[in-house]
Phi, psi and omega in degrees: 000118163273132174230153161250119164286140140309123169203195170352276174293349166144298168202155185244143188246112160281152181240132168216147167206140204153201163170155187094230160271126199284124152271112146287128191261159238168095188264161177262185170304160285279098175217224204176137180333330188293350210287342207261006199289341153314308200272299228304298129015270170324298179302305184321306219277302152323341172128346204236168191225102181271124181215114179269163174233156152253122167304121179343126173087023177197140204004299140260010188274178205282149173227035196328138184304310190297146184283315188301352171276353170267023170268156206326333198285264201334317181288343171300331214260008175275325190291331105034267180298325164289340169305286203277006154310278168322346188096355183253204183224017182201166161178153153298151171205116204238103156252150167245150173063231169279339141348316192266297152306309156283341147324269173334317161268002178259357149296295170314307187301307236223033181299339178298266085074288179271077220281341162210174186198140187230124156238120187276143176079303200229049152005116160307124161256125182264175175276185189110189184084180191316117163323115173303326196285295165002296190294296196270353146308312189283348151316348165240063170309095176331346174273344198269190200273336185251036197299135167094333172280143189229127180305159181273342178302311171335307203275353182264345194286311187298115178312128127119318205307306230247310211277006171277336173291337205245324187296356146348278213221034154350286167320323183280298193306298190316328194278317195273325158304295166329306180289332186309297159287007182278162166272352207230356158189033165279154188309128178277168228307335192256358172297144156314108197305121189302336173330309199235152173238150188283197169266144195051025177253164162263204206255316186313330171349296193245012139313127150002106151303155168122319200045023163320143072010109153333155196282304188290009176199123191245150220279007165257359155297327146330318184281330187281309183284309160345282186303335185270302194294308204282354158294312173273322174097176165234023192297301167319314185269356183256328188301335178290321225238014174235067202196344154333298153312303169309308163321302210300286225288014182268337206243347214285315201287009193249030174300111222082354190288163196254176168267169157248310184307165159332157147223183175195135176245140163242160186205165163260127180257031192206023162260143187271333192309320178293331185282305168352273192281017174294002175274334174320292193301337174264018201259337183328324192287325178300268170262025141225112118316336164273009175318110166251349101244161183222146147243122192248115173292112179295149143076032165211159193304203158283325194253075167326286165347321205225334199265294170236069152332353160259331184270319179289331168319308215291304211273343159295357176262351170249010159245334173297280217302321200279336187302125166318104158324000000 
């Protein structure tokens, strides 16, 4: 069932399906409450009352103009407002991707409220550390493996740079974004990394030739995301990633800080979020103290969810079970 909630940002639009303790699903770059058309299903059948959101700036939720409305705080307080929207007073909250990151802090933030968290893809960091836009300007350190390549977080900060490369060909890019991080057509290991751009280059550059489609998306799911963009623009979904800074310092008193609640990590073992970030993921014992599982899927890609959609249903419904009521 789809609905519009009140929240912050104005209104938040959801698919929930279902009955029983509610999970919130929390989708990533570029996608939309459809990224969850697997899992919803899947949870309901299990017990739980499943609600994917589309996050503020992506499809029918609210898209406020100002960049500074997509920083972390706000989105914590859209998740915030769809808990008690629903009527309840607590819920799991299970992200992918920057999904997952906003999991995590709404968890951190929001522990009366967010009682466990599941992250896909993309491994807790707490905050603190380094100015971010800092970390990813130095990656392309003339000394380093990306010299002269400007990171795509980079290549995304500047308003309208990212979205003249993509709103063009809206249908195009995302399949070539898609494919880029799948396991099953991503570039191999001595290919030029898609991560990054060259100077006077695009990001699509180095997307997969060929226009194969991952094995997990067919064209008329493609067509379902095509459309919620070339209707929306991508300015609202890009506005997240230009807020990175502004988060560090927002965030600064909660530095180091750990999750407490349950938790559960899922990875891709053919993901860079995973490889990247592998120090994240062994920091666990630290900043999740509450980890109750973790799994890293061989042989799969970035878009978990969607790539293996029986496994991740098996093991997330067997930790949502497992969970204190």
């Amino acid at each position: 069932m789809h609905r519009l909630v009140p929240s912050p940002a104005g209104r938040i639009h959801l698919v929930e399906q279902g009955s029983g303790p509610l999970v919130l699903l929390v989708h990533g770059f570029p996608e939309s409450w459809y990224s969850w058309r697997r899992q919803l299903p899947a949870l309901a059948a299990a017990g739980f009352r499943a609600a994917a959101i589309d996050v503020r700036g992506y499809g029918r939720s609210s898209r406020p103009d100002a960049v500074a409305a997509y920083r972390m705080l706000d989105l914590v307080a859209d998740n915030v407002a769809v808990v008690e929207a629903l009527g309840e007073r607590s819920a799991v909250i299970v992200g992918h991707d920057w999904g997952a990151t906003i999991a995590a802090h709404s968890a951190l933030l929001r522990p009366d409220v967010f009682r466990a968290v599941g992250l896909l893809s993309v491994p807790y960091t707490p905050p603190g550390g380094p100015k971010p836009s800092e970390v990813f300007a130095g990656m392309s350190d003339p000394a380093g493996p990306f010299a002269g390549q400007e990171f795509y977080v980079s290549y995304f900060q500047e308003p309208g740079r990212a979205e003249a490369e993509i709103e063009p060909d809206v249908r195009g890019w995302l399949a070539g974004f898609y494919a880029a991080l799948s396991a099953d057509t991503m570039p191999a290991p001595e290919a030029p990394d898609p991560h990054f751009v060259v100077p006077g280059g695009r990001l699509r550059d180095r997307f997969p030739s060929g226009g194969r489609l991952p094995c997990w998306l067919t064209e008329e799911e493609l067509d379902v995301y095509a459309g919620e963009f070339e209707r929306t623009g991508l300015t609202g979904a890009l506005n997240r990633y230009r807020n990175m800074d502004r988060d560090w310092a927002d965030l600064a008193d909660h530095r180091g800080a750990p999750i407490t609640q349950p938790s559960l990590f899922l990875g891709g073992g053919r993901d860079a979020s995973t490889t990247w970030l592998s120090d994240a993921i062994e920091a666990y014992p630290t900043t999740l103290p509450g980890l109750t599982a973790s799994h890293l899927l061989d042989g799969c890609g970035h878009w978990l969810q969607q790539e293996r959609p029986q496994e991740t249903n098996r093991l997330l419904t067997e930790w949502l079970t497992a969970l204190p009521s």
